Amino acid sequence: MNWTNDDDSALWLVRHGESTWNSLGLIQGHADGPTLTEKGRQQSAQAADRLRGGAIEAIYASDLVRAQETAAFVGTALGLPVRYDRALRERCFGVLEGLPMSTLDPGDSGISGDCVVDASARPEGGESLDELYKRAGIFVEWLVVQQHTGDVVVVTH
């Protein structure tokens, strides 16, 4: 996949469906306990339906359960296997995972409102936005050299 002007292939980004922890307002990060709610399964099925019939040739997903469950809907609908990669995980929030979202402050997250105020801020045991950006960038660089000729779906957070 080279994403140049003469290439009609596309990268489809799909966020996992609503999880049990989303519905409870809890910080998820790398926690692998959250699974999809009924609403999340419906959202995943809808995303899969929207992608059906396209020129998709590959599906990649985070290895966390909530993303795996969403990707399974997409893979089944498209008749394609899903390849899992740790690089597609949500940002790690360390000791804050499992706590209410209301406990996450800008000093830990580096985010205030909808703005990044400190990309190097990190919660104890977690990762900074800079580290997340680097991890995601490495995956995208790797994906580009795979030279897919059709569309690619990435299911992440």
PDB file of C-alpha atoms in Angstrom:
ATOM      1  CA  MET A   1       0.000   0.000   0.000  1.00  0.00           C
ATOM      2  CA  ASN A   2       1.715   3.154  -1.076  1.00  0.00           C
ATOM      3  CA  TRP A   3      -1.097   5.714  -0.775  1.00  0.00           C
ATOM      4  CA  THR A   4       0.155   7.819  -3.647  1.00  0.00           C
ATOM      5  CA  ASN A   5      -2.072   9.854  -5.945  1.00  0.00           C
ATOM      6  CA  ASP A   6      -2.177   7.057  -8.520  1.00  0.00           C
ATOM      7  CA  ASP A   7      -3.195   4.430  -5.947  1.00  0.00           C
ATOM      8  CA  ASP A   8      -6.894   4.010  -5.267  1.00  0.00           C
ATOM      9  CA  SER A   9      -6.416   1.826  -2.190  1.00  0.00           C
ATOM     10  CA  ALA A  10      -7.677   3.091   1.149  1.00  0.00           C
ATOM     11  CA  LEU A  11      -6.948   2.584   4.813  1.00  0.00           C
ATOM     12  CA  TRP A  12     -10.155   2.061   6.818  1.00  0.00           C
ATOM     13  CA  LEU A  13      -9.841   2.771  10.542  1.00  0.00           C
ATOM     14  CA  VAL A  14     -12.468   1.092  12.716  1.00  0.00           C
ATOM     15  CA  ARG A  15     -12.772   1.766  16.426  1.00  0.00           C
ATOM     16  CA  HIS A  16     -13.898  -1.198  18.504  1.00  0.00           C
ATOM     17  CA  GLY A  17     -17.555  -1.244  19.542  1.00  0.00           C
ATOM     18  CA  GLU A  18     -18.701  -0.121  22.949  1.00  0.00           C
ATOM     19  CA  SER A  19     -17.102  -2.176  25.698  1.00  0.00           C
ATOM     20  CA  THR A  20     -18.279  -3.028  29.181  1.00  0.00           C
ATOM     21  CA  TRP A  21     -15.764  -0.544  30.586  1.00  0.00           C
ATOM     22  CA  ASN A  22     -16.842   2.172  28.108  1.00  0.00           C
ATOM     23  CA  SER A  23     -20.376   1.835  29.413  1.00  0.00           C
ATOM     24  CA  LEU A  24     -19.097   2.126  33.006  1.00  0.00           C
ATOM     25  CA  GLY A  25     -16.856   5.120  32.268  1.00  0.00           C
ATOM     26  CA  LEU A  26     -13.638   3.295  33.200  1.00  0.00           C
ATOM     27  CA  ILE A  27     -10.123   3.828  31.848  1.00  0.00           C
ATOM     28  CA  GLN A  28      -9.249   0.837  29.644  1.00  0.00           C
ATOM     29  CA  GLY A  29      -5.769   1.209  28.194  1.00  0.00           C
ATOM     30  CA  HIS A  30      -4.070  -2.182  27.905  1.00  0.00           C
ATOM     31  CA  ALA A  31      -6.558  -3.882  30.246  1.00  0.00           C
ATOM     32  CA  ASP A  32      -7.823  -7.006  28.526  1.00  0.00           C
ATOM     33  CA  GLY A  33     -10.911  -7.540  30.707  1.00  0.00           C
ATOM     34  CA  PRO A  34     -13.395  -5.321  28.849  1.00  0.00           C
ATOM     35  CA  THR A  35     -15.539  -7.122  26.288  1.00  0.00           C
ATOM     36  CA  LEU A  36     -18.174  -5.796  23.911  1.00  0.00           C
ATOM     37  CA  THR A  37     -21.612  -4.917  25.201  1.00  0.00           C
ATOM     38  CA  GLU A  38     -24.706  -5.789  23.185  1.00  0.00           C
ATOM     39  CA  LYS A  39     -24.569  -2.246  21.797  1.00  0.00           C
ATOM     40  CA  GLY A  40     -20.891  -2.810  20.928  1.00  0.00           C
ATOM     41  CA  ARG A  41     -21.735  -6.008  19.059  1.00  0.00           C
ATOM     42  CA  GLN A  42     -24.437  -4.150  17.107  1.00  0.00           C
ATOM     43  CA  GLN A  43     -21.966  -1.357  16.289  1.00  0.00           C
ATOM     44  CA  SER A  44     -19.419  -3.939  15.124  1.00  0.00           C
ATOM     45  CA  ALA A  45     -21.976  -5.660  12.905  1.00  0.00           C
ATOM     46  CA  GLN A  46     -22.939  -2.291  11.392  1.00  0.00           C
ATOM     47  CA  ALA A  47     -19.297  -1.456  10.677  1.00  0.00           C
ATOM     48  CA  ALA A  48     -18.822  -4.851   9.037  1.00  0.00           C
ATOM     49  CA  ASP A  49     -21.920  -4.322   6.879  1.00  0.00           C
ATOM     50  CA  ARG A  50     -20.603  -0.942   5.712  1.00  0.00           C
ATOM     51  CA  LEU A  51     -17.317  -2.520   4.642  1.00  0.00           C
ATOM     52  CA  ARG A  52     -18.919  -5.446   2.829  1.00  0.00           C
ATOM     53  CA  GLY A  53     -18.522  -5.368  -0.942  1.00  0.00           C
ATOM     54  CA  GLY A  54     -15.417  -3.173  -0.926  1.00  0.00           C
ATOM     55  CA  ALA A  55     -11.998  -3.962  -2.328  1.00  0.00           C
ATOM     56  CA  ILE A  56     -10.602  -4.929   1.063  1.00  0.00           C
ATOM     57  CA  GLU A  57      -7.748  -7.413   1.045  1.00  0.00           C
ATOM     58  CA  ALA A  58      -6.435  -7.358   4.606  1.00  0.00           C
ATOM     59  CA  ILE A  59      -7.608  -6.800   8.171  1.00  0.00           C
ATOM     60  CA  TYR A  60      -5.325  -5.936  11.081  1.00  0.00           C
ATOM     61  CA  ALA A  61      -6.455  -5.462  14.672  1.00  0.00           C
ATOM     62  CA  SER A  62      -5.262  -4.798  18.182  1.00  0.00           C
ATOM     63  CA  ASP A  63      -4.756  -7.978  20.172  1.00  0.00           C
ATOM     64  CA  LEU A  64      -7.014  -6.761  23.012  1.00  0.00           C
ATOM     65  CA  VAL A  65     -10.322  -8.645  23.326  1.00  0.00           C
ATOM     66  CA  ARG A  66     -12.640  -5.712  22.560  1.00  0.00           C
ATOM     67  CA  ALA A  67     -10.826  -5.077  19.268  1.00  0.00           C
ATOM     68  CA  GLN A  68     -10.611  -8.802  18.482  1.00  0.00           C
ATOM     69  CA  GLU A  69     -14.376  -9.138  18.935  1.00  0.00           C
ATOM     70  CA  THR A  70     -15.029  -6.180  16.623  1.00  0.00           C
ATOM     71  CA  ALA A  71     -12.533  -7.447  14.040  1.00  0.00           C
ATOM     72  CA  ALA A  72     -14.215 -10.874  14.063  1.00  0.00           C
ATOM     73  CA  PHE A  73     -17.423  -9.270  12.799  1.00  0.00           C
ATOM     74  CA  VAL A  74     -15.475  -7.576   9.997  1.00  0.00           C
ATOM     75  CA  GLY A  75     -13.480 -10.683   9.113  1.00  0.00           C
ATOM     76  CA  THR A  76     -16.590 -12.859   8.980  1.00  0.00           C
ATOM     77  CA  ALA A  77     -18.471 -10.353   6.820  1.00  0.00           C
ATOM     78  CA  LEU A  78     -15.566 -10.052   4.389  1.00  0.00           C
ATOM     79  CA  GLY A  79     -14.414 -13.673   4.467  1.00  0.00           C
ATOM     80  CA  LEU A  80     -10.912 -12.589   5.465  1.00  0.00           C
ATOM     81  CA  PRO A  81      -8.604 -13.604   8.298  1.00  0.00           C
ATOM     82  CA  VAL A  82      -7.687 -11.030  10.933  1.00  0.00           C
ATOM     83  CA  ARG A  83      -4.045 -10.437  11.810  1.00  0.00           C
ATOM     84  CA  TYR A  84      -3.449  -9.183  15.355  1.00  0.00           C
ATOM     85  CA  ASP A  85      -0.708  -6.799  16.389  1.00  0.00           C
ATOM     86  CA  ARG A  86       0.209  -5.419  19.834  1.00  0.00           C
ATOM     87  CA  ALA A  87       1.274  -2.170  18.156  1.00  0.00           C
ATOM     88  CA  LEU A  88      -2.416  -1.381  17.576  1.00  0.00           C
ATOM     89  CA  ARG A  89      -3.280  -1.417  21.279  1.00  0.00           C
ATOM     90  CA  GLU A  90      -4.834   1.537  23.036  1.00  0.00           C
ATOM     91  CA  ARG A  91      -2.507   3.825  24.950  1.00  0.00           C
ATOM     92  CA  CYS A  92      -1.333   2.224  28.190  1.00  0.00           C
ATOM     93  CA  PHE A  93      -2.603   4.093  31.250  1.00  0.00           C
ATOM     94  CA  GLY A  94      -0.682   1.998  33.790  1.00  0.00           C
ATOM     95  CA  VAL A  95      -1.964   2.219  37.364  1.00  0.00           C
ATOM     96  CA  LEU A  96      -5.010   4.214  36.221  1.00  0.00           C
ATOM     97  CA  GLU A  97      -6.529   1.357  34.204  1.00  0.00           C
ATOM     98  CA  GLY A  98      -9.830   0.280  35.700  1.00  0.00           C
ATOM     99  CA  LEU A  99     -10.380   3.590  37.493  1.00  0.00           C
ATOM    100  CA  PRO A 100     -13.153   6.062  36.575  1.00  0.00           C
ATOM    101  CA  MET A 101     -12.369   8.359  33.621  1.00  0.00           C
ATOM    102  CA  SER A 102     -12.955  11.271  36.010  1.00  0.00           C
ATOM    103  CA  THR A 103      -9.677  10.415  37.795  1.00  0.00           C
ATOM    104  CA  LEU A 104      -7.627  11.048  34.635  1.00  0.00           C
ATOM    105  CA  ASP A 105      -6.182  14.554  34.790  1.00  0.00           C
ATOM    106  CA  PRO A 106      -4.022  16.503  32.294  1.00  0.00           C
ATOM    107  CA  GLY A 107      -0.911  15.928  34.392  1.00  0.00           C
ATOM    108  CA  ASP A 108      -1.221  12.205  33.730  1.00  0.00           C
ATOM    109  CA  SER A 109      -2.792  12.195  30.281  1.00  0.00           C
ATOM    110  CA  GLY A 110      -1.256  15.280  28.676  1.00  0.00           C
ATOM    111  CA  ILE A 111      -4.737  16.152  27.402  1.00  0.00           C
ATOM    112  CA  SER A 112      -6.946  19.018  28.545  1.00  0.00           C
ATOM    113  CA  GLY A 113     -10.402  19.121  27.015  1.00  0.00           C
ATOM    114  CA  ASP A 114      -9.824  18.070  23.435  1.00  0.00           C
ATOM    115  CA  CYS A 115      -6.295  19.475  23.227  1.00  0.00           C
ATOM    116  CA  VAL A 116      -2.902  17.882  23.710  1.00  0.00           C
ATOM    117  CA  VAL A 117      -1.090  20.061  26.251  1.00  0.00           C
ATOM    118  CA  ASP A 118       1.889  17.793  27.019  1.00  0.00           C
ATOM    119  CA  ALA A 119       2.677  14.870  24.700  1.00  0.00           C
ATOM    120  CA  SER A 120       5.376  13.649  27.084  1.00  0.00           C
ATOM    121  CA  ALA A 121       3.041  13.341  30.121  1.00  0.00           C
ATOM    122  CA  ARG A 122       2.505   9.795  31.271  1.00  0.00           C
ATOM    123  CA  PRO A 123       0.584   8.092  34.027  1.00  0.00           C
ATOM    124  CA  GLU A 124       2.592   5.912  36.405  1.00  0.00           C
ATOM    125  CA  GLY A 125       3.375   2.653  34.617  1.00  0.00           C
ATOM    126  CA  GLY A 126       1.765   3.927  31.421  1.00  0.00           C
ATOM    127  CA  GLU A 127       2.917   5.484  28.181  1.00  0.00           C
ATOM    128  CA  SER A 128       3.039   9.052  26.926  1.00  0.00           C
ATOM    129  CA  LEU A 129       1.347  10.286  23.785  1.00  0.00           C
ATOM    130  CA  ASP A 130       4.811  10.597  22.217  1.00  0.00           C
ATOM    131  CA  GLU A 131       5.372   6.887  22.870  1.00  0.00           C
ATOM    132  CA  LEU A 132       1.937   6.021  21.487  1.00  0.00           C
ATOM    133  CA  TYR A 133       2.591   8.102  18.354  1.00  0.00           C
ATOM    134  CA  LYS A 134       5.924   6.329  17.834  1.00  0.00           C
ATOM    135  CA  ARG A 135       4.366   2.873  18.283  1.00  0.00           C
ATOM    136  CA  ALA A 136       1.535   3.637  15.852  1.00  0.00           C
ATOM    137  CA  GLY A 137       3.947   5.230  13.380  1.00  0.00           C
ATOM    138  CA  ILE A 138       6.128   2.136  13.298  1.00  0.00           C
ATOM    139  CA  PHE A 139       3.061   0.030  12.482  1.00  0.00           C
ATOM    140  CA  VAL A 140       2.014   2.388   9.663  1.00  0.00           C
ATOM    141  CA  GLU A 141       5.538   2.364   8.220  1.00  0.00           C
ATOM    142  CA  TRP A 142       5.492  -1.438   8.315  1.00  0.00           C
ATOM    143  CA  LEU A 143       2.040  -1.514   6.699  1.00  0.00           C
ATOM    144  CA  VAL A 144       3.175   0.684   3.817  1.00  0.00           C
ATOM    145  CA  VAL A 145       5.974  -1.715   2.861  1.00  0.00           C
ATOM    146  CA  GLN A 146       3.527  -4.645   2.742  1.00  0.00           C
ATOM    147  CA  GLN A 147       2.466  -3.291  -0.662  1.00  0.00           C
ATOM    148  CA  HIS A 148      -1.188  -4.180  -0.434  1.00  0.00           C
ATOM    149  CA  THR A 149      -2.958  -3.568  -3.709  1.00  0.00           C
ATOM    150  CA  GLY A 150      -6.443  -3.306  -2.194  1.00  0.00           C
ATOM    151  CA  ASP A 151      -7.955  -1.591   0.814  1.00  0.00           C
ATOM    152  CA  VAL A 152      -6.844  -2.394   4.360  1.00  0.00           C
ATOM    153  CA  VAL A 153      -8.962  -2.313   7.514  1.00  0.00           C
ATOM    154  CA  VAL A 154      -7.356  -1.572  10.881  1.00  0.00           C
ATOM    155  CA  VAL A 155      -9.474  -2.219  13.986  1.00  0.00           C
ATOM    156  CA  THR A 156      -8.130  -0.372  16.972  1.00  0.00           C
ATOM    157  CA  HIS A 157      -9.084   1.908  19.863  1.00  0.00           C
TER     158      HIS A 157
END
